[in-house]
One Martini backbone bead per residue (centre of mass of N, CA, C, O) as a GRO file, in nm:
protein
  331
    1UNK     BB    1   2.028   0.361  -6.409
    2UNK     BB    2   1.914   0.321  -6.147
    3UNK     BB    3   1.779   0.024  -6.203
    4UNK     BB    4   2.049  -0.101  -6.247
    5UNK     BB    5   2.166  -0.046  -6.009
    6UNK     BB    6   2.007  -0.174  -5.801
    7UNK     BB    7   2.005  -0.483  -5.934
    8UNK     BB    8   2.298  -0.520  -5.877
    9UNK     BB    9   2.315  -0.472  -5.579
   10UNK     BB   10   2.083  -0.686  -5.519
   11UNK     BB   11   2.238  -0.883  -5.577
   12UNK     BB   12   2.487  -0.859  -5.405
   13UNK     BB   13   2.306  -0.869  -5.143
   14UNK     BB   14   2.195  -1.162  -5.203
   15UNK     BB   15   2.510  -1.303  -5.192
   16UNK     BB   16   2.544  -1.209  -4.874
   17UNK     BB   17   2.230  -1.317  -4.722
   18UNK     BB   18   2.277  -1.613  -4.762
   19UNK     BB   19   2.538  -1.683  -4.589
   20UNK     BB   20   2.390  -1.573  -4.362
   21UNK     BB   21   2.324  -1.618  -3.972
   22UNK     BB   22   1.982  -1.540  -3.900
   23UNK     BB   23   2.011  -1.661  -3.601
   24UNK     BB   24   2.174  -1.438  -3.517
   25UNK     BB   25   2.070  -1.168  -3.633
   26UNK     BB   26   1.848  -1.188  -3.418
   27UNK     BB   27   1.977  -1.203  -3.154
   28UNK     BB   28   2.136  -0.939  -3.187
   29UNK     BB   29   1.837  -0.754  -3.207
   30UNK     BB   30   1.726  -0.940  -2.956
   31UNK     BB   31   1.926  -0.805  -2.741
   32UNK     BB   32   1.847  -0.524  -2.690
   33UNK     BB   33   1.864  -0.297  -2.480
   34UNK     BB   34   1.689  -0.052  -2.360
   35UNK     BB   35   1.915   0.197  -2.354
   36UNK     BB   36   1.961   0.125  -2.641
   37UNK     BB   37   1.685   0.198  -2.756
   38UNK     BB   38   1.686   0.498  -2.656
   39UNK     BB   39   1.944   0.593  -2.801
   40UNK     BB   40   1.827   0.528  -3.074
   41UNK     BB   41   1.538   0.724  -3.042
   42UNK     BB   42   1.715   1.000  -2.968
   43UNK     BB   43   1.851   0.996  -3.288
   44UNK     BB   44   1.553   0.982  -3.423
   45UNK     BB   45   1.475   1.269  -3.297
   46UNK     BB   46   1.724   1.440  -3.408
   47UNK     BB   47   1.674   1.399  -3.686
   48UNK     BB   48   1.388   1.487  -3.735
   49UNK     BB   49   1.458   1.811  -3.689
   50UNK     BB   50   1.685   1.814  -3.895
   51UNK     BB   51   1.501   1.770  -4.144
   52UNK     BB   52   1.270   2.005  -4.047
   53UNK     BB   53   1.439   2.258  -4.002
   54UNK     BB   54   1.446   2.387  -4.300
   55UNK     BB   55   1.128   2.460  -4.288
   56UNK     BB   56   1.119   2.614  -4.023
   57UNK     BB   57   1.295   2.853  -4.182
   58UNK     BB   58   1.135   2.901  -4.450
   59UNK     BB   59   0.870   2.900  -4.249
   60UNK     BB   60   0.840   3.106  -3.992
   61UNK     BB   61   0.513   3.015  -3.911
   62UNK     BB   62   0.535   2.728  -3.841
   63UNK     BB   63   0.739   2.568  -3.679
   64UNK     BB   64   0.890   2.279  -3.598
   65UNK     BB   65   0.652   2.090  -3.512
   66UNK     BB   66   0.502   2.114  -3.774
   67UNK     BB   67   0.703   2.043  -3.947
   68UNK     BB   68   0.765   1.758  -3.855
   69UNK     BB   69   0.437   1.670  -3.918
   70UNK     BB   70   0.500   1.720  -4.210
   71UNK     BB   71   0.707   1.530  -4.286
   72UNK     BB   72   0.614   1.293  -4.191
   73UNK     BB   73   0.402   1.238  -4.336
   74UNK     BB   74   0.525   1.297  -4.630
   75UNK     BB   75   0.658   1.023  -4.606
   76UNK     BB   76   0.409   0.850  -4.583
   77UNK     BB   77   0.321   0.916  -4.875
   78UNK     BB   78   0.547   0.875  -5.045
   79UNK     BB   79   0.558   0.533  -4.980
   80UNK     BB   80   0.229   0.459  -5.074
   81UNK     BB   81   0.242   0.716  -5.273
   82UNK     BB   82   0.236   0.867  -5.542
   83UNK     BB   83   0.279   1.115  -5.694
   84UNK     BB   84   0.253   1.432  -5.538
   85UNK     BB   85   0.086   1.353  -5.275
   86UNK     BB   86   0.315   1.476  -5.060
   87UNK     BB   87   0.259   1.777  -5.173
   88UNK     BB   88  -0.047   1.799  -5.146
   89UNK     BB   89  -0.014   1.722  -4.817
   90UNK     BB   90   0.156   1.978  -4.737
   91UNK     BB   91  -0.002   2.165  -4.814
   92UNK     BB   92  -0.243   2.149  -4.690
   93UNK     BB   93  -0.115   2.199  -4.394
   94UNK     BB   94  -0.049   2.443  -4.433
   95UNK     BB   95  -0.319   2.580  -4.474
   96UNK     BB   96  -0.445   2.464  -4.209
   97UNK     BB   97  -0.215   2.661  -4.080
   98UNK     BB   98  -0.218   2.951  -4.228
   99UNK     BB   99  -0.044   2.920  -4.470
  100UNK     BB  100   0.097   3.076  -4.736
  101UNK     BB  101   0.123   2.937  -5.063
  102UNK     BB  102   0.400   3.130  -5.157
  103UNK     BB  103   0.541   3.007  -4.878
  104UNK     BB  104   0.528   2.710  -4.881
  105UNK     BB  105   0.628   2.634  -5.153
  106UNK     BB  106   0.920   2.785  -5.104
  107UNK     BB  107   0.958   2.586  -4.846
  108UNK     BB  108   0.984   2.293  -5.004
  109UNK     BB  109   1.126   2.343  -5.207
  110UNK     BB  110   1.447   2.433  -5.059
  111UNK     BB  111   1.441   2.178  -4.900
  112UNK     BB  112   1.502   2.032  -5.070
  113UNK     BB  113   1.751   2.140  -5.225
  114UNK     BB  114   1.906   2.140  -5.004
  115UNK     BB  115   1.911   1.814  -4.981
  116UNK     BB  116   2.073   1.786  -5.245
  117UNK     BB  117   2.349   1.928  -5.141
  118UNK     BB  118   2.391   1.723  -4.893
  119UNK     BB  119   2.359   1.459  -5.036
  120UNK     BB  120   2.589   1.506  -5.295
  121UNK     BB  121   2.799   1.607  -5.074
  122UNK     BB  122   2.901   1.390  -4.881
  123UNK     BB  123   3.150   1.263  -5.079
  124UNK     BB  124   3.329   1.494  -4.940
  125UNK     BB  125   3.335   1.494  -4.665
  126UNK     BB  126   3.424   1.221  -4.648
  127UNK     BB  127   3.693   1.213  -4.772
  128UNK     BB  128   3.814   1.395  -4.614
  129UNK     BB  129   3.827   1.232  -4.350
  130UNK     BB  130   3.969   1.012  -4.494
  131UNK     BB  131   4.247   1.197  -4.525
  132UNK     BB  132   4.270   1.250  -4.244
  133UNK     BB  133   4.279   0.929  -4.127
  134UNK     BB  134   4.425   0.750  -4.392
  135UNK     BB  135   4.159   0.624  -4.558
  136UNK     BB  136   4.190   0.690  -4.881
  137UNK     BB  137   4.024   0.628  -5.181
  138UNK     BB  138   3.989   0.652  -5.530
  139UNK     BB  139   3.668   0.619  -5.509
  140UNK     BB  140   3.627   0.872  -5.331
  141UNK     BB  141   3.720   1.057  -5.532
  142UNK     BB  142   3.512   1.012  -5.748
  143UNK     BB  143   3.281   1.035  -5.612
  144UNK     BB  144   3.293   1.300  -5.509
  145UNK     BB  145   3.344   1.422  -5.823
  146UNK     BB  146   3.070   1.371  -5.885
  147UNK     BB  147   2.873   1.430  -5.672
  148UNK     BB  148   2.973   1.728  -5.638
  149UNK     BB  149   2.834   1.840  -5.889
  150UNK     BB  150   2.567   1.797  -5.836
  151UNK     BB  151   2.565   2.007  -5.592
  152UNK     BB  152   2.692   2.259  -5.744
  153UNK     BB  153   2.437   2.268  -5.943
  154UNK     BB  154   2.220   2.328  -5.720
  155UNK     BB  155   2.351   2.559  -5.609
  156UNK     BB  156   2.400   2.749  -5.860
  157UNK     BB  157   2.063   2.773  -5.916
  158UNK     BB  158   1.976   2.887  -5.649
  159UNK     BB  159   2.119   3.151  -5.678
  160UNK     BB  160   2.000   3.229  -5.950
  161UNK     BB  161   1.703   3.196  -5.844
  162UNK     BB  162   1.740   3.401  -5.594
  163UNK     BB  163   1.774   3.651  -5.855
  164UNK     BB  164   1.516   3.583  -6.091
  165UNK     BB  165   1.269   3.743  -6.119
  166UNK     BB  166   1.257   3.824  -6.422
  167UNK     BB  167   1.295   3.603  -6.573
  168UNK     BB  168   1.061   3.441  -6.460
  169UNK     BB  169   0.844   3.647  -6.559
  170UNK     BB  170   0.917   3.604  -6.870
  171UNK     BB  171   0.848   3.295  -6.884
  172UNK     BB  172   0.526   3.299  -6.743
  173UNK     BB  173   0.459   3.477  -6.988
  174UNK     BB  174   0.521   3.317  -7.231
  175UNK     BB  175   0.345   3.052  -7.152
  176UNK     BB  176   0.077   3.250  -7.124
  177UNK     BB  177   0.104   3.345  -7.438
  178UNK     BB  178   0.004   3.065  -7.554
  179UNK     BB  179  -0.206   2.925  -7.343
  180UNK     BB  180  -0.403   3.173  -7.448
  181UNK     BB  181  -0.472   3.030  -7.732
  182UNK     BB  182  -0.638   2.816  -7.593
  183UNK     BB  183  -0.701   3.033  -7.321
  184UNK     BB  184  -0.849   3.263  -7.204
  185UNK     BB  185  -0.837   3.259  -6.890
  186UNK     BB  186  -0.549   3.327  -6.956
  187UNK     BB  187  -0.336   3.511  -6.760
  188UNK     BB  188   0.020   3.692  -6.804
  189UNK     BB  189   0.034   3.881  -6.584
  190UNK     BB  190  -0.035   3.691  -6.370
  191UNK     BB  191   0.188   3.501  -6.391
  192UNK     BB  192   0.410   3.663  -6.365
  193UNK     BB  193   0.366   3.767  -6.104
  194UNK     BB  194   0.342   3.497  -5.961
  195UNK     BB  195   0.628   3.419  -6.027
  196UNK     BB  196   0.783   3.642  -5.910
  197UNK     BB  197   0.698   3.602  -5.597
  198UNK     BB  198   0.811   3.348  -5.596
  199UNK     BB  199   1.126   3.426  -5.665
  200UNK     BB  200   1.098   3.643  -5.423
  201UNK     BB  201   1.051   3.472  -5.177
  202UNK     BB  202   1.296   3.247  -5.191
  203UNK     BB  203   1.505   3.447  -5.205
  204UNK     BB  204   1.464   3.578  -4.935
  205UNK     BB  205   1.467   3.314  -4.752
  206UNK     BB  206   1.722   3.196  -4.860
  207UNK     BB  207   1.913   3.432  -4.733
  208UNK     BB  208   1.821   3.418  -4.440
  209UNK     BB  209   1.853   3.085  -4.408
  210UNK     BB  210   2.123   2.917  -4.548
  211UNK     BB  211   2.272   2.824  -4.307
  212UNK     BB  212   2.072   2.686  -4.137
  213UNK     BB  213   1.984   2.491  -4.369
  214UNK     BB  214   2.255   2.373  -4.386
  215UNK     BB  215   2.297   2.254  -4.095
  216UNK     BB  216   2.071   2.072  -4.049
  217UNK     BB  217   2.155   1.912  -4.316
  218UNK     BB  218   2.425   1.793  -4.228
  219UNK     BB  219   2.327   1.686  -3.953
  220UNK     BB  220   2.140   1.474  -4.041
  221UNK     BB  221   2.392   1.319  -4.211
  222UNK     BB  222   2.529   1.323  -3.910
  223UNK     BB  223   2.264   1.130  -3.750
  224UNK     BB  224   2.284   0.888  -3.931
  225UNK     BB  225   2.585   0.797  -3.860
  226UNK     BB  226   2.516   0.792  -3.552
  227UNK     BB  227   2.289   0.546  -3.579
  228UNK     BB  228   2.504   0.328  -3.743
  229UNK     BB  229   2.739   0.337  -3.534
  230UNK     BB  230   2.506   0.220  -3.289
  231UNK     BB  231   2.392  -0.047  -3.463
  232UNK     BB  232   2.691  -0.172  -3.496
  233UNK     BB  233   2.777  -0.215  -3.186
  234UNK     BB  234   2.481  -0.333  -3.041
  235UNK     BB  235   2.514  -0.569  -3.272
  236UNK     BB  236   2.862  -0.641  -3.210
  237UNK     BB  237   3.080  -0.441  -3.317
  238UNK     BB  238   3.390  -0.381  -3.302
  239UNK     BB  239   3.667  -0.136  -3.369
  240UNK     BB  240   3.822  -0.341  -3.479
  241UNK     BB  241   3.599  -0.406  -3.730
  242UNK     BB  242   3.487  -0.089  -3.738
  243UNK     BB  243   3.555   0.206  -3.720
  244UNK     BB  244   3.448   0.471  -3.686
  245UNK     BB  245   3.564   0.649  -3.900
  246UNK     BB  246   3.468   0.405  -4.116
  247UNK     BB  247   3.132   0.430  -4.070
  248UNK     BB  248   3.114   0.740  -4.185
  249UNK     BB  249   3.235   0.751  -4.426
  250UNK     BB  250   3.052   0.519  -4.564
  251UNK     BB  251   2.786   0.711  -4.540
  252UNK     BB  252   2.881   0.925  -4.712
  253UNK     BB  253   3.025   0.775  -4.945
  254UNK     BB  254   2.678   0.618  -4.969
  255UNK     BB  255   2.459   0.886  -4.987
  256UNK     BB  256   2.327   0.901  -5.298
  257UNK     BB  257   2.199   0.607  -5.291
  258UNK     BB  258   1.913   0.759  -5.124
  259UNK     BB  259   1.761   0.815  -5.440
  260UNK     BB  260   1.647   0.559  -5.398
  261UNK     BB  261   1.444   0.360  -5.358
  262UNK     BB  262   1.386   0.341  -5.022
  263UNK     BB  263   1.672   0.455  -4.991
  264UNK     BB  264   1.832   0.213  -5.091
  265UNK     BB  265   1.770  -0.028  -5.031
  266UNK     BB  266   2.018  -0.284  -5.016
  267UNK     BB  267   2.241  -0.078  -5.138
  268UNK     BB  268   2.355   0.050  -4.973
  269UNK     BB  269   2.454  -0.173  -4.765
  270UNK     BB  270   2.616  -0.303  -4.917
  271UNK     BB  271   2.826  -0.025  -4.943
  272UNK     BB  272   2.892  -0.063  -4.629
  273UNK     BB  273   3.008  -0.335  -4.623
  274UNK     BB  274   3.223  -0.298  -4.903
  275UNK     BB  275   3.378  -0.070  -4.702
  276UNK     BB  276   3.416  -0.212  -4.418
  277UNK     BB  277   3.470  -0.509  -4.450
  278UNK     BB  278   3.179  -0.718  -4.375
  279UNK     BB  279   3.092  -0.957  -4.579
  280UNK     BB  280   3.273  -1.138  -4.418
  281UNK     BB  281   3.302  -1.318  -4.132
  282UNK     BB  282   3.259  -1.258  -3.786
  283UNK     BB  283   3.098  -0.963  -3.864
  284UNK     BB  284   2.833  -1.034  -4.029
  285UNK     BB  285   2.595  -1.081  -3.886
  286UNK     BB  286   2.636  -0.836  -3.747
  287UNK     BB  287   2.651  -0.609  -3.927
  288UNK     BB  288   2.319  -0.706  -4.023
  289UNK     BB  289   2.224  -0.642  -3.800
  290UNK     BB  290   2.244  -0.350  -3.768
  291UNK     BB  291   2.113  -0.298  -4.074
  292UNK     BB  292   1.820  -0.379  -3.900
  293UNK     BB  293   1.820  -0.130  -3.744
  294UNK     BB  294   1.879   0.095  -3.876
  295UNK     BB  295   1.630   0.067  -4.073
  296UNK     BB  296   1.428   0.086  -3.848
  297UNK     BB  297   1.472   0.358  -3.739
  298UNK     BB  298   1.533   0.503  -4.096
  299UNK     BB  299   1.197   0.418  -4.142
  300UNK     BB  300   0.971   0.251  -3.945
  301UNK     BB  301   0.956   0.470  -3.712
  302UNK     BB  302   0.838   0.721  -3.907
  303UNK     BB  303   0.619   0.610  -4.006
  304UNK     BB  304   0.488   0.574  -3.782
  305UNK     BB  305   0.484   0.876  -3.690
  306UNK     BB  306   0.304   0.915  -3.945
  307UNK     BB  307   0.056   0.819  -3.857
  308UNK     BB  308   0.016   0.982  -3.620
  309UNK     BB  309   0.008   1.291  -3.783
  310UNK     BB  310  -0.231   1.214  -3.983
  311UNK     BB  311  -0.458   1.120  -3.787
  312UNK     BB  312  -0.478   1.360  -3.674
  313UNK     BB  313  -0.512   1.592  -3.894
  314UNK     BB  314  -0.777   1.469  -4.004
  315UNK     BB  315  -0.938   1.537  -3.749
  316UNK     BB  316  -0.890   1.830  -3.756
  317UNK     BB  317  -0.889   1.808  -4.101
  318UNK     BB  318  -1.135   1.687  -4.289
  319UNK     BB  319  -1.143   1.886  -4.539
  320UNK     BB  320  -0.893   1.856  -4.616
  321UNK     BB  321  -0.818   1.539  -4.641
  322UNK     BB  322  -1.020   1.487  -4.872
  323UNK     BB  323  -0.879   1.655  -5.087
  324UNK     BB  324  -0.617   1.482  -5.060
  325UNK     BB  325  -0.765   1.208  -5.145
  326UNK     BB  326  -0.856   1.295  -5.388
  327UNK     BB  327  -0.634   1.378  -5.553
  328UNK     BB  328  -0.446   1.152  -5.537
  329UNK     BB  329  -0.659   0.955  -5.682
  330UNK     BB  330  -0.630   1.148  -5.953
  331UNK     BB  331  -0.321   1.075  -5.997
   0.00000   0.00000   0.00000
């Protein structure tokens, strides 16, 4: 399903980007004043620390800093590399500050799914927005009513998983004398412990943190819709052809296709574009230009910052570096 939407939507934004006056769009963005890039990589800062802020709270050991290098490393690595890769270098970043396994583990599990409570929530908060200015549409509606439910469940399993302790340890002992019977080594009592423990970490740090880092999570969702907002600015938008509030909305209500590789890339731009109803006309060439900031910003940035964070880590821990290299590749 995935596959079919994406190739939908990039059909459709090719036949968007071809009509478009390209030499007008490098215009645009190659016009951008410095006080302008500088408005937008400080909020390209900000939506940084609250990326990396859920895992922050659920690490209390780790620290903002750590966390933002740790975030971006991974993200860098989600990019360029098949997973689990991303999952193996965030473990060994954490082990080589010295963060404990089960609570590393603990809290990146906890961060990914709390972002994904406010992914597919946000065509709610849209929606809502939507209906507070008067521009609801019923696409929004169905929007927000099937993506709310995937965030619903998303939420409902969280608490299930934070208070299943007992659960947890019959499951992973279940498992663990079946594989017994295959290997003496598996041992069922360990595992049942291992898994307790696991879920009981994560139930106590989410418990203790879940307000901070959903407030985080949305705060981030809402640090990139005013990043989109300022890109279609300055890319020459101006709110008469597509008011603040309708473009919040359209990112809002066009976030879970987040979801889709490469963040969605050309997907998304798509439905904010269709949402916009800045397909044609004169603000065509500028709005395609603004989300040619947009991603250089929320996408290329990153990596950027990514590399120089792996690439510090790797210096100074040498020996995790090599471990995370060889996992990669075996993998």
């Amino acid at each position: 399903m995935k596959i079919v939407l994406a190739v939908l939507a990039l059909w459709w934004f090719a036949r968007v980007v071809r009509r478009v006056d390209w030499p007008a769009v490098w215009d645009a963005v190659t016009q951008l004043g410095a006080l302008q890039v500088l408005a937008l990589l400080a909020v390209v800062a900000v939506r940084q620390c609250l990326n990396a802020g859920p895992l922050a709270v659920f690490v209390p050991s780790l620290g903002l800093r750590r966390a933002v290098s740790n975030d971006l490393s991974a993200n860098l690595v989600a990019t360029v590399a098949p997973p689990p890769g991303d999952v193996v270098l965030r473990i060994a970043m954490l082990r080589s500050w010295g963060v404990e396994a089960t609570e590393g583990i603990a809290g990146i599990s906890l961060n990914t799914l709390t972002y994904y409570v406010a992914r597919f929530g946000s065509p709610t908060l849209g929606l809502a927005l939507a209906v507070a200015a008067g521009q609801a549409e019923p696409a929004y509606a169905w929007t927000a009513l099937s993506s709310g439910a995937v965030s619903l469940a998303v939420l409902t399993a969280l608490v299930i998983a934070s208070r299943g302790e007992r659960p947890a340890a019959r499951a992973a002992e279940w498992v663990a004398t079946r594989a017994h019977r295959l290997s003496a080594r598996v041992d069922p009592g360990a595992w049942s412990d291992r898994a307790a423990g696991f879920v009981r970490q994560a139930g106590h740090v989410l418990r203790r943190g879940w307000s901070r880092a959903m407030a985080c999570q949305f705060g981030l969702v809402l640090s990139e819709a005013l990043l989109l907002l300022l890109s279609l600015r300055f890319a020459g938008v101006p709110a008469s052809a597509a008011s603040s509030v309708t473009v919040v909305v359209a990112l809002l209500i066009s976030y879970p296709l987040t979801a889709l590789p490469f963040g969605g890339v050309g997907v998304l731009d798509a439905a904010v574009i269709a949402i916009l109803g800045l397909e044609q006309g004169p603000w065509e060439a500028a709005a395609v230009a603004g989300l040619v900031v947009f991603r250089v910003c929320w996408m290329l940035v990153p990596l950027a910052l990514g590399t120089v964070t792996v690439t510090r880590w790797r210096r100074r821990h040498a020996a995790d570096a090599d471990a995370v290299r060889s996992a990669t590749r075996a993998g």
